């Protein structure tokens, strides 16, 4: 693992996710820009001292020199460092699990895509919410035609934690409002990309063009903290996306609704064990995670029976276990299938960066329709 | 009453609303384009035979000739007839309660506005949802600064009943998809106007410009059945509006959320007795209709204690009783105040028509920012 | 109407209910024990001065002397006066709509039952909650076997308004805690009877025996304010009933759940437009009031389409309109059918009083199984 | 670990719980009564072959012979085997984590209690639901007086999975309906004990007496599948408990509500990240897991911020990590404090068995008040 040391948030989640299904063992890392603190953290986490590194370059050197070097590295650092770190590991033959957004610029994302292609490495992107079992169920229900041809997608991702100028004394917030470290998109980059990915993941639709109106409500903030985006999908479907970091009352309120010709599906991240399904002329049903009659891929992502809630850590674990499955398939020279085929890889990361670029371009040009370069 | 006879939907609601608070007596009407059927309907509704008229012109003639002629008429006919009927009654000195949208063209709406001005008559518009007590509470909370300066408004009004081509054998649907009878806006005219009005009513904001993407999903339909609208308000707030007639699973799912600098308010029409309020850094609270600690105007619109649900008919009644209060104030040459001052009148109707015009213009011009003529 | 004047709560509800469907005209009454205040109230309510009476005896004298005397009287006075008033009207040939509990003693209830029998009069009892359309739907679903043989009934009716000693300065509360005016049951009489009636109304089950544990939590209160009751029904089903007047957080939180061999039904009074239905091995469905595919009797009790909420006043109106239908059938010497056959009459009132008696007896005897005299 | 091999349910949960916080390493076990199958399972779970044992006696022999023998064993076998296995490990100086109910008879529970006392060993009981962070929050809120003196506790635990005779071909169900393997209580033993424990854990109340009505609805079943229990607590509070295995529509619907003199708390296991709190005369608030202003012990049991759901596995992990904390304190000869002091130990297990005994006795004696031997 790179980053994710003391005081970091997402690194801990990656560790839970690696551990829960017993698919990974955390054996090495460079956990902190402050090497001292990083080593202390490593010691607390049962990492052998000789595998706690000062920085990622040292880790690459050290691990590639070992017989039992790491198979895969998790990159849990601020956005602007994803690119050089991921490139270096891939070029050293070590697979990568990377936080989103993939990079801060589209150029970097394209370059990284080329690195993956040329090295043949694997790069998994942690679009967390696509790991939820009922999202898998929704995706399969759409694909199997249970709601008919999709007409409109409503997706929103409001948060409240940056409703005031928290960046002044919160490190997690500080880099997120610095364009150099975060990239061009504020809320749209941090959380809008999750919403965008989820909408496409479930609906199966490819966006045709986007049109945006960004706003910054907290004084002195350099990036958007509220974004409205209209979307047109190939084939005529329409989408509406709202991301906000200033929506008081919303903890982590990602919500996706997909309406088709013969039914609809609704899912809310804060009650993730339920999928709301309404067939045309039928009654609204609450589909519950854990039941025997769900799709196999849904069941492959579930650990407990109906009514025994799973949550965010389990969703994250599903990505990790999906990455493991993909790597196993690849290593055995089998086609990647099942849950391994359902996890986001480099192209999903590239699409996310292209989406942010298109949204910001649209806004800067006075709200015009823009086609993302990758979609 | 004009229209609202056998088989009509909204006419019955108007009658409930007139009756519930005992503020009106229904004594005359022209209930049906088929006069025969209209008379039969009148008889069933205890209307004296000599006050059941063949058409609105006959009613004006008959009622103005009586000492005890009607004070006010409710117009419950399809959109395109609102204008001539309302004009005729106003010119005859009879006040008007009119369904929305006020007219099918902005020219008509402006002309009607001029009629109201010149005759000094009263024209109340039934933006139903503004009659709910918890909407009044929300409006007062915003006005009193309980959520601080408003940043973003999220309003949506999805319905499912036109998800298929119901207009082929449903009279209620048929005229709603005929531009001549309905006006230029499909979903945006029928229900988007409700959403637009409610957003402004609660937030107190004046729209600056709108940007729209309309779609028609049911084949052969001449008007939009799904509308996405981005809004910019004066002072910098932003809004997002979605109206849809094809959203399977949504019965009458008008939802309004207003986010300010120090709090937020959420309200859902299908659970109208609750207002969800979150103060900055506080917990989300469920504010219940009927409590003693709500605003006086909220309490003036309520009939039952907390936990004894009121609904749509009561909201409609609140408009009717507000119109009655306004008329009483006017007749006694007092300033209109209290609940009488809170009901939508001609200018709200005019704004609604201007909004539809701006939205359709924006869409037809390829999605550009348009400032509605009245707002 | 007797009682229900200035400051009364339930009288106003009766008037809304009488008016909404246009089935009644309020033309006479004795609205207050203080005759002066009663007359003032009558005048405000458009009652002719000569039909505003000093007391119920005067009203009987006055109305029976008129050609156009009242057909039916609504009794909205405290419990202990129901009996003499109802008896007097029935004996004078005037039908009665009476609040519950019918009487304060079982002797009175039996005597009143005999009066009804001997006079052939009609006595409707306002078990309000049985007037909700989705309760009618639930009743029909059980009767049609949609949940199979009933196994267990869970019913609860918690309120919060008497969590402190409000009776010290609240007239509505004061008589409810006075055994002489209220009867032997506190919470069990005031609201437990509603819960008991609803459970039987929907499940179709006849209680075999009850076992109770009553408690009084507010100091100085003479009657129970919290009741736990276990029930055994004929045929082996079991029930659990909780009523409370001290349950902070519960506005009017009557909830009924019926579990059968092949399905279950749940209904919550504060969201009355929905009925939650789960078939064995199927998904939980939200059944919505207003749909075309519900039972005819459900639809006969509904005024608005799905998603346009109806509430407490509409439920009360359904009872009033049911009483009117029953009286019409009787007057035309037809068998009472349809919604007229579904409203609570004298025997339901008698059963309610017998239930309270059995519950209080069980408690006083140290919690033993007791069979109510009428059930 | 003893038991919990292929096809077992709860064993997998124990393994997740042991792993998630990195507090345990699973190194040895006897996973199956069929030793062959047990060894295969061990191999799949990275257990060294020489530490996969044929049975628990072999494991005790093997592990006590090693320097690096296990510290603690998890017992995940059917109820009737808990006693001999736990006794044997404790007597061999190995601490125990045991599923509930502790034993199938009160005699066994008392004997085991004596073993714990005499050996000085540690025995943690997995009353899963007491591991939820918002249950900890509720417990602390009650203890700190935020709802005042408790008046009534409503607790229910309905399930649907045994609504039909699933025991005929489901091993998980089969032993649960066999009195010899399960103990005297059916639903009351399997899930009623959870409800009972949770009610006491949060309310801080000690039961005085119980009164029960048990029923068996599925033909041929030897134990109750539905239980109604009235409870009296010391100090005057009252409780109502419902457990059911035949409640169609209820997945794992444990719900606890505690009403006090100045407030109430409600919690529902299927939405475990929220605690509903209503102060007297205030509004109902949704308290969210993950916030900074919660009690320290709540925060010590949480891993993710508000809105990032945690679930059943995390609750189970909280017990495991609490056991680890308790053992660490004990090993360092410190007083057990913090989360280590909040986990259920032997006496809680004993109380559960005594509760089942009292309930079944009450029922068998025709529903009488019984005081549990331990409470």
mmCIF file with all atom_site columns, N, CA and C in Angstrom, chain A residues 151-152 154 156 163 211 213-214 217 228 230 232 236 238-239 242 246-249 257 259-260 263-264 278 366-367 369, chain B residues 151-152 154 156 163 211 213-214 217 228 232 236 238-239 242 246-249 257 259-260 263-264 278 366-367 369:
data_model
loop_
_atom_site.group_PDB
_atom_site.id
_atom_site.type_symbol
_atom_site.label_atom_id
_atom_site.label_alt_id
_atom_site.label_comp_id
_atom_site.label_asym_id
_atom_site.label_entity_id
_atom_site.label_seq_id
_atom_site.pdbx_PDB_ins_code
_atom_site.Cartn_x
_atom_site.Cartn_y
_atom_site.Cartn_z
_atom_site.occupancy
_atom_site.B_iso_or_equiv
_atom_site.pdbx_formal_charge
_atom_site.auth_seq_id
_atom_site.auth_comp_id
_atom_site.auth_asym_id
_atom_site.auth_atom_id
_atom_site.pdbx_PDB_model_num
ATOM 1   N N  . UNK A 1 151 ? -35.129 4.966  -20.435 1.00 0.00 ? 151 UNK A N  1
ATOM 2   C CA . UNK A 1 151 ? -35.525 6.295  -20.897 1.00 0.00 ? 151 UNK A CA 1
ATOM 3   C C  . UNK A 1 151 ? -34.787 7.409  -20.162 1.00 0.00 ? 151 UNK A C  1
ATOM 4   N N  . UNK A 1 152 ? -34.787 7.321  -18.859 1.00 0.00 ? 152 UNK A N  1
ATOM 5   C CA . UNK A 1 152 ? -34.115 8.402  -18.129 1.00 0.00 ? 152 UNK A CA 1
ATOM 6   C C  . UNK A 1 152 ? -33.432 7.871  -16.879 1.00 0.00 ? 152 UNK A C  1
ATOM 7   N N  . UNK A 1 154 ? -31.735 9.186  -13.279 1.00 0.00 ? 154 UNK A N  1
ATOM 8   C CA . UNK A 1 154 ? -31.602 10.268 -12.307 1.00 0.00 ? 154 UNK A CA 1
ATOM 9   C C  . UNK A 1 154 ? -30.574 9.821  -11.287 1.00 0.00 ? 154 UNK A C  1
ATOM 10  N N  . UNK A 1 156 ? -27.814 11.227 -8.214  1.00 0.00 ? 156 UNK A N  1
ATOM 11  C CA . UNK A 1 156 ? -27.382 12.374 -7.408  1.00 0.00 ? 156 UNK A CA 1
ATOM 12  C C  . UNK A 1 156 ? -26.455 11.893 -6.322  1.00 0.00 ? 156 UNK A C  1
ATOM 13  N N  . UNK A 1 163 ? -19.960 21.965 3.690   1.00 0.00 ? 163 UNK A N  1
ATOM 14  C CA . UNK A 1 163 ? -20.927 23.076 3.640   1.00 0.00 ? 163 UNK A CA 1
ATOM 15  C C  . UNK A 1 163 ? -20.350 24.373 4.186   1.00 0.00 ? 163 UNK A C  1
ATOM 16  N N  . UNK A 1 211 ? -23.888 18.594 -20.436 1.00 0.00 ? 211 UNK A N  1
ATOM 17  C CA . UNK A 1 211 ? -24.132 20.042 -20.380 1.00 0.00 ? 211 UNK A CA 1
ATOM 18  C C  . UNK A 1 211 ? -24.171 20.397 -18.896 1.00 0.00 ? 211 UNK A C  1
ATOM 19  N N  . UNK A 1 213 ? -23.720 23.080 -15.328 1.00 0.00 ? 213 UNK A N  1
ATOM 20  C CA . UNK A 1 213 ? -23.715 24.361 -14.623 1.00 0.00 ? 213 UNK A CA 1
ATOM 21  C C  . UNK A 1 213 ? -23.084 24.140 -13.248 1.00 0.00 ? 213 UNK A C  1
ATOM 22  N N  . UNK A 1 214 ? -21.872 24.627 -13.081 1.00 0.00 ? 214 UNK A N  1
ATOM 23  C CA . UNK A 1 214 ? -21.145 24.435 -11.823 1.00 0.00 ? 214 UNK A CA 1
ATOM 24  C C  . UNK A 1 214 ? -21.273 25.676 -10.947 1.00 0.00 ? 214 UNK A C  1
ATOM 25  N N  . UNK A 1 217 ? -20.148 27.619 -3.711  1.00 0.00 ? 217 UNK A N  1
ATOM 26  C CA . UNK A 1 217 ? -20.926 28.374 -2.732  1.00 0.00 ? 217 UNK A CA 1
ATOM 27  C C  . UNK A 1 217 ? -20.108 28.822 -1.519  1.00 0.00 ? 217 UNK A C  1
ATOM 28  N N  . UNK A 1 228 ? -24.560 20.759 -11.506 1.00 0.00 ? 228 UNK A N  1
ATOM 29  C CA . UNK A 1 228 ? -25.760 20.256 -12.192 1.00 0.00 ? 228 UNK A CA 1
ATOM 30  C C  . UNK A 1 228 ? -25.361 19.851 -13.598 1.00 0.00 ? 228 UNK A C  1
ATOM 31  N N  . UNK A 1 230 ? -26.789 17.907 -17.169 1.00 0.00 ? 230 UNK A N  1
ATOM 32  C CA . UNK A 1 230 ? -27.763 17.206 -18.004 1.00 0.00 ? 230 UNK A CA 1
ATOM 33  C C  . UNK A 1 230 ? -26.985 16.295 -18.941 1.00 0.00 ? 230 UNK A C  1
ATOM 34  N N  . UNK A 1 232 ? -27.122 13.425 -22.287 1.00 0.00 ? 232 UNK A N  1
ATOM 35  C CA . UNK A 1 232 ? -27.818 12.694 -23.347 1.00 0.00 ? 232 UNK A CA 1
ATOM 36  C C  . UNK A 1 232 ? -27.023 11.428 -23.604 1.00 0.00 ? 232 UNK A C  1
ATOM 37  N N  . UNK A 1 236 ? -30.873 7.879  -27.215 1.00 0.00 ? 236 UNK A N  1
ATOM 38  C CA . UNK A 1 236 ? -31.979 8.773  -26.893 1.00 0.00 ? 236 UNK A CA 1
ATOM 39  C C  . UNK A 1 236 ? -32.315 8.934  -25.424 1.00 0.00 ? 236 UNK A C  1
ATOM 40  N N  . UNK A 1 238 ? -32.051 10.074 -21.545 1.00 0.00 ? 238 UNK A N  1
ATOM 41  C CA . UNK A 1 238 ? -31.581 11.314 -20.940 1.00 0.00 ? 238 UNK A CA 1
ATOM 42  C C  . UNK A 1 238 ? -31.190 11.064 -19.494 1.00 0.00 ? 238 UNK A C  1
ATOM 43  N N  . UNK A 1 239 ? -30.270 11.879 -19.012 1.00 0.00 ? 239 UNK A N  1
ATOM 44  C CA . UNK A 1 239 ? -29.855 11.747 -17.626 1.00 0.00 ? 239 UNK A CA 1
ATOM 45  C C  . UNK A 1 239 ? -29.743 13.094 -16.945 1.00 0.00 ? 239 UNK A C  1
ATOM 46  N N  . UNK A 1 242 ? -26.673 15.346 -10.218 1.00 0.00 ? 242 UNK A N  1
ATOM 47  C CA . UNK A 1 242 ? -26.395 16.419 -9.261  1.00 0.00 ? 242 UNK A CA 1
ATOM 48  C C  . UNK A 1 242 ? -25.340 15.922 -8.292  1.00 0.00 ? 242 UNK A C  1
ATOM 49  N N  . UNK A 1 246 ? -22.148 20.567 -0.397  1.00 0.00 ? 246 UNK A N  1
ATOM 50  C CA . UNK A 1 246 ? -22.679 21.560 0.547   1.00 0.00 ? 246 UNK A CA 1
ATOM 51  C C  . UNK A 1 246 ? -24.149 21.308 0.880   1.00 0.00 ? 246 UNK A C  1
ATOM 52  N N  . UNK A 1 247 ? -24.582 20.084 0.697   1.00 0.00 ? 247 UNK A N  1
ATOM 53  C CA . UNK A 1 247 ? -26.001 19.777 0.871   1.00 0.00 ? 247 UNK A CA 1
ATOM 54  C C  . UNK A 1 247 ? -26.265 19.321 2.305   1.00 0.00 ? 247 UNK A C  1
ATOM 55  N N  . UNK A 1 248 ? -26.528 20.270 3.167   1.00 0.00 ? 248 UNK A N  1
ATOM 56  C CA . UNK A 1 248 ? -26.729 19.985 4.591   1.00 0.00 ? 248 UNK A CA 1
ATOM 57  C C  . UNK A 1 248 ? -27.842 18.953 4.784   1.00 0.00 ? 248 UNK A C  1
ATOM 58  N N  . UNK A 1 249 ? -27.545 17.970 5.597   1.00 0.00 ? 249 UNK A N  1
ATOM 59  C CA . UNK A 1 249 ? -28.515 16.899 5.834   1.00 0.00 ? 249 UNK A CA 1
ATOM 60  C C  . UNK A 1 249 ? -28.207 15.622 5.076   1.00 0.00 ? 249 UNK A C  1
ATOM 61  N N  . UNK A 1 257 ? -31.627 6.272  -9.848  1.00 0.00 ? 257 UNK A N  1
ATOM 62  C CA . UNK A 1 257 ? -32.932 5.794  -10.317 1.00 0.00 ? 257 UNK A CA 1
ATOM 63  C C  . UNK A 1 257 ? -32.890 5.640  -11.833 1.00 0.00 ? 257 UNK A C  1
ATOM 64  N N  . UNK A 1 259 ? -35.220 4.635  -15.115 1.00 0.00 ? 259 UNK A N  1
ATOM 65  C CA . UNK A 1 259 ? -36.594 4.434  -15.589 1.00 0.00 ? 259 UNK A CA 1
ATOM 66  C C  . UNK A 1 259 ? -36.575 3.926  -17.022 1.00 0.00 ? 259 UNK A C  1
ATOM 67  N N  . UNK A 1 260 ? -37.228 2.798  -17.240 1.00 0.00 ? 260 UNK A N  1
ATOM 68  C CA . UNK A 1 260 ? -37.290 2.231  -18.571 1.00 0.00 ? 260 UNK A CA 1
ATOM 69  C C  . UNK A 1 260 ? -38.712 2.169  -19.092 1.00 0.00 ? 260 UNK A C  1
ATOM 70  N N  . UNK A 1 263 ? -40.448 -0.577 -16.648 1.00 0.00 ? 263 UNK A N  1
ATOM 71  C CA . UNK A 1 263 ? -40.209 -0.682 -15.215 1.00 0.00 ? 263 UNK A CA 1
ATOM 72  C C  . UNK A 1 263 ? -39.171 0.314  -14.749 1.00 0.00 ? 263 UNK A C  1
ATOM 73  N N  . UNK A 1 264 ? -38.903 0.301  -13.469 1.00 0.00 ? 264 UNK A N  1
ATOM 74  C CA . UNK A 1 264 ? -37.889 1.199  -12.924 1.00 0.00 ? 264 UNK A CA 1
ATOM 75  C C  . UNK A 1 264 ? -37.173 0.542  -11.756 1.00 0.00 ? 264 UNK A C  1
ATOM 76  N N  . UNK A 1 278 ? -40.121 -1.450 -9.659  1.00 0.00 ? 278 UNK A N  1
ATOM 77  C CA . UNK A 1 278 ? -41.534 -1.340 -10.027 1.00 0.00 ? 278 UNK A CA 1
ATOM 78  C C  . UNK A 1 278 ? -41.720 -1.761 -11.474 1.00 0.00 ? 278 UNK A C  1
ATOM 79  N N  . UNK A 1 366 ? -20.022 28.359 -20.998 1.00 0.00 ? 366 UNK A N  1
ATOM 80  C CA . UNK A 1 366 ? -21.348 28.949 -20.822 1.00 0.00 ? 366 UNK A CA 1
ATOM 81  C C  . UNK A 1 366 ? -22.480 27.943 -20.895 1.00 0.00 ? 366 UNK A C  1
ATOM 82  N N  . UNK A 1 367 ? -22.189 26.704 -20.628 1.00 0.00 ? 367 UNK A N  1
ATOM 83  C CA . UNK A 1 367 ? -23.161 25.611 -20.669 1.00 0.00 ? 367 UNK A CA 1
ATOM 84  C C  . UNK A 1 367 ? -23.532 25.266 -22.109 1.00 0.00 ? 367 UNK A C  1
ATOM 85  N N  . UNK A 1 369 ? -23.419 21.725 -24.985 1.00 0.00 ? 369 UNK A N  1
ATOM 86  C CA . UNK A 1 369 ? -23.316 20.268 -25.073 1.00 0.00 ? 369 UNK A CA 1
ATOM 87  C C  . UNK A 1 369 ? -21.898 19.887 -25.484 1.00 0.00 ? 369 UNK A C  1
ATOM 88  N N  . UNK B 2 151 ? -28.847 28.129 -1.326  1.00 0.00 ? 151 UNK B N  1
ATOM 89  C CA . UNK B 2 151 ? -27.805 27.831 -2.309  1.00 0.00 ? 151 UNK B CA 1
ATOM 90  C C  . UNK B 2 151 ? -28.350 27.036 -3.496  1.00 0.00 ? 151 UNK B C  1
ATOM 91  N N  . UNK B 2 152 ? -29.064 25.964 -3.174  1.00 0.00 ? 152 UNK B N  1
ATOM 92  C CA . UNK B 2 152 ? -29.566 25.163 -4.286  1.00 0.00 ? 152 UNK B CA 1
ATOM 93  C C  . UNK B 2 152 ? -30.932 24.583 -3.977  1.00 0.00 ? 152 UNK B C  1
ATOM 94  N N  . UNK B 2 154 ? -33.626 21.678 -5.301  1.00 0.00 ? 154 UNK B N  1
ATOM 95  C CA . UNK B 2 154 ? -33.832 20.469 -6.096  1.00 0.00 ? 154 UNK B CA 1
ATOM 96  C C  . UNK B 2 154 ? -35.321 20.173 -6.076  1.00 0.00 ? 154 UNK B C  1
ATOM 97  N N  . UNK B 2 156 ? -38.540 18.037 -8.124  1.00 0.00 ? 156 UNK B N  1
ATOM 98  C CA . UNK B 2 156 ? -38.865 17.060 -9.156  1.00 0.00 ? 156 UNK B CA 1
ATOM 99  C C  . UNK B 2 156 ? -40.321 16.696 -9.041  1.00 0.00 ? 156 UNK B C  1
ATOM 100 N N  . UNK B 2 163 ? -46.839 6.584  -18.977 1.00 0.00 ? 163 UNK B N  1
ATOM 101 C CA . UNK B 2 163 ? -45.661 5.820  -19.411 1.00 0.00 ? 163 UNK B CA 1
ATOM 102 C C  . UNK B 2 163 ? -45.922 5.046  -20.694 1.00 0.00 ? 163 UNK B C  1
ATOM 103 N N  . UNK B 2 211 ? -32.551 26.677 -18.556 1.00 0.00 ? 211 UNK B N  1
ATOM 104 C CA . UNK B 2 211 ? -31.860 25.944 -19.628 1.00 0.00 ? 211 UNK B CA 1
ATOM 105 C C  . UNK B 2 211 ? -32.468 24.539 -19.628 1.00 0.00 ? 211 UNK B C  1
ATOM 106 N N  . UNK B 2 213 ? -33.689 20.632 -21.442 1.00 0.00 ? 213 UNK B N  1
ATOM 107 C CA . UNK B 2 213 ? -33.584 19.514 -22.386 1.00 0.00 ? 213 UNK B CA 1
ATOM 108 C C  . UNK B 2 213 ? -34.862 18.695 -22.272 1.00 0.00 ? 213 UNK B C  1
ATOM 109 N N  . UNK B 2 214 ? -35.706 18.805 -23.277 1.00 0.00 ? 214 UNK B N  1
ATOM 110 C CA . UNK B 2 214 ? -36.993 18.102 -23.268 1.00 0.00 ? 214 UNK B CA 1
ATOM 111 C C  . UNK B 2 214 ? -36.890 16.811 -24.080 1.00 0.00 ? 214 UNK B C  1
ATOM 112 N N  . UNK B 2 217 ? -40.796 10.382 -24.965 1.00 0.00 ? 217 UNK B N  1
ATOM 113 C CA . UNK B 2 217 ? -40.427 8.962  -25.016 1.00 0.00 ? 217 UNK B CA 1
ATOM 114 C C  . UNK B 2 217 ? -41.522 8.071  -25.587 1.00 0.00 ? 217 UNK B C  1
ATOM 115 N N  . UNK B 2 228 ? -35.851 18.079 -18.360 1.00 0.00 ? 228 UNK B N  1
ATOM 116 C CA . UNK B 2 228 ? -34.756 18.411 -17.443 1.00 0.00 ? 228 UNK B CA 1
ATOM 117 C C  . UNK B 2 228 ? -34.487 19.905 -17.582 1.00 0.00 ? 228 UNK B C  1
ATOM 118 N N  . UNK B 2 232 ? -30.982 29.147 -12.878 1.00 0.00 ? 232 UNK B N  1
ATOM 119 C CA . UNK B 2 232 ? -30.161 30.078 -12.105 1.00 0.00 ? 232 UNK B CA 1
ATOM 120 C C  . UNK B 2 232 ? -31.108 31.103 -11.504 1.00 0.00 ? 232 UNK B C  1
ATOM 121 N N  . UNK B 2 236 ? -27.556 34.152 -7.190  1.00 0.00 ? 236 UNK B N  1
ATOM 122 C CA . UNK B 2 236 ? -26.539 33.109 -7.302  1.00 0.00 ? 236 UNK B CA 1
ATOM 123 C C  . UNK B 2 236 ? -26.980 31.692 -6.988  1.00 0.00 ? 236 UNK B C  1
ATOM 124 N N  . UNK B 2 238 ? -28.775 28.086 -7.363  1.00 0.00 ? 238 UNK B N  1
ATOM 125 C CA . UNK B 2 238 ? -29.006 27.244 -8.542  1.00 0.00 ? 238 UNK B CA 1
ATOM 126 C C  . UNK B 2 238 ? -30.137 26.277 -8.279  1.00 0.00 ? 238 UNK B C  1
ATOM 127 N N  . UNK B 2 239 ? -30.802 25.888 -9.341  1.00 0.00 ? 239 UNK B N  1
ATOM 128 C CA . UNK B 2 239 ? -31.890 24.925 -9.190  1.00 0.00 ? 239 UNK B CA 1
ATOM 129 C C  . UNK B 2 239 ? -31.841 23.856 -10.257 1.00 0.00 ? 239 UNK B C  1
ATOM 130 N N  . UNK B 2 242 ? -36.872 18.435 -12.507 1.00 0.00 ? 242 UNK B N  1
ATOM 131 C CA . UNK B 2 242 ? -37.193 17.304 -13.377 1.00 0.00 ? 242 UNK B CA 1
ATOM 132 C C  . UNK B 2 242 ? -38.687 17.074 -13.330 1.00 0.00 ? 242 UNK B C  1
ATOM 133 N N  . UNK B 2 246 ? -43.541 9.768  -17.432 1.00 0.00 ? 246 UNK B N  1
ATOM 134 C CA . UNK B 2 246 ? -43.262 8.383  -17.814 1.00 0.00 ? 246 UNK B CA 1
ATOM 135 C C  . UNK B 2 246 ? -42.400 7.664  -16.779 1.00 0.00 ? 246 UNK B C  1
ATOM 136 N N  . UNK B 2 247 ? -42.416 8.141  -15.554 1.00 0.00 ? 247 UNK B N  1
ATOM 137 C CA . UNK B 2 247 ? -41.518 7.607  -14.530 1.00 0.00 ? 247 UNK B CA 1
ATOM 138 C C  . UNK B 2 247 ? -42.229 6.501  -13.749 1.00 0.00 ? 247 UNK B C  1
ATOM 139 N N  . UNK B 2 248 ? -42.113 5.295  -14.257 1.00 0.00 ? 248 UNK B N  1
ATOM 140 C CA . UNK B 2 248 ? -42.808 4.150  -13.655 1.00 0.00 ? 248 UNK B CA 1
ATOM 141 C C  . UNK B 2 248 ? -42.424 4.004  -12.187 1.00 0.00 ? 248 UNK B C  1
ATOM 142 N N  . UNK B 2 249 ? -43.428 3.837  -11.350 1.00 0.00 ? 249 UNK B N  1
ATOM 143 C CA . UNK B 2 249 ? -43.187 3.725  -9.914  1.00 0.00 ? 249 UNK B CA 1
ATOM 144 C C  . UNK B 2 249 ? -43.510 5.000  -9.148  1.00 0.00 ? 249 UNK B C  1
ATOM 145 N N  . UNK B 2 257 ? -36.565 20.042 -2.291  1.00 0.00 ? 257 UNK B N  1
ATOM 146 C CA . UNK B 2 257 ? -35.484 20.145 -1.312  1.00 0.00 ? 257 UNK B CA 1
ATOM 147 C C  . UNK B 2 257 ? -34.796 21.494 -1.475  1.00 0.00 ? 257 UNK B C  1
ATOM 148 N N  . UNK B 2 259 ? -31.647 23.789 -0.019  1.00 0.00 ? 259 UNK B N  1
ATOM 149 C CA . UNK B 2 259 ? -30.417 23.759 0.771   1.00 0.00 ? 259 UNK B CA 1
ATOM 150 C C  . UNK B 2 259 ? -29.870 25.175 0.928   1.00 0.00 ? 259 UNK B C  1
ATOM 151 N N  . UNK B 2 260 ? -29.669 25.581 2.173   1.00 0.00 ? 260 UNK B N  1
ATOM 152 C CA . UNK B 2 260 ? -29.132 26.916 2.431   1.00 0.00 ? 260 UNK B CA 1
ATOM 153 C C  . UNK B 2 260 ? -27.786 26.845 3.129   1.00 0.00 ? 260 UNK B C  1
ATOM 154 N N  . UNK B 2 263 ? -28.729 25.276 6.776   1.00 0.00 ? 263 UNK B N  1
ATOM 155 C CA . UNK B 2 263 ? -29.705 24.217 6.997   1.00 0.00 ? 263 UNK B CA 1
ATOM 156 C C  . UNK B 2 263 ? -30.378 23.813 5.708   1.00 0.00 ? 263 UNK B C  1
ATOM 157 N N  . UNK B 2 264 ? -31.250 22.832 5.817   1.00 0.00 ? 264 UNK B N  1
ATOM 158 C CA . UNK B 2 264 ? -31.983 22.391 4.631   1.00 0.00 ? 264 UNK B CA 1
ATOM 159 C C  . UNK B 2 264 ? -33.383 21.952 5.017   1.00 0.00 ? 264 UNK B C  1
ATOM 160 N N  . UNK B 2 278 ? -32.929 19.935 8.604   1.00 0.00 ? 278 UNK B N  1
ATOM 161 C CA . UNK B 2 278 ? -31.604 19.684 9.179   1.00 0.00 ? 278 UNK B CA 1
ATOM 162 C C  . UNK B 2 278 ? -30.864 20.996 9.364   1.00 0.00 ? 278 UNK B C  1
ATOM 163 N N  . UNK B 2 366 ? -31.677 24.559 -28.804 1.00 0.00 ? 366 UNK B N  1
ATOM 164 C CA . UNK B 2 366 ? -30.523 23.683 -28.575 1.00 0.00 ? 366 UNK B CA 1
ATOM 165 C C  . UNK B 2 366 ? -29.984 23.751 -27.160 1.00 0.00 ? 366 UNK B C  1
ATOM 166 N N  . UNK B 2 367 ? -30.808 24.133 -26.225 1.00 0.00 ? 367 UNK B N  1
ATOM 167 C CA . UNK B 2 367 ? -30.424 24.256 -24.821 1.00 0.00 ? 367 UNK B CA 1
ATOM 168 C C  . UNK B 2 367 ? -29.521 25.471 -24.599 1.00 0.00 ? 367 UNK B C  1
ATOM 169 N N  . UNK B 2 369 ? -29.406 29.353 -22.242 1.00 0.00 ? 369 UNK B N  1
ATOM 170 C CA . UNK B 2 369 ? -29.980 30.053 -21.092 1.00 0.00 ? 369 UNK B CA 1
ATOM 171 C C  . UNK B 2 369 ? -30.995 31.097 -21.570 1.00 0.00 ? 369 UNK B C  1
#
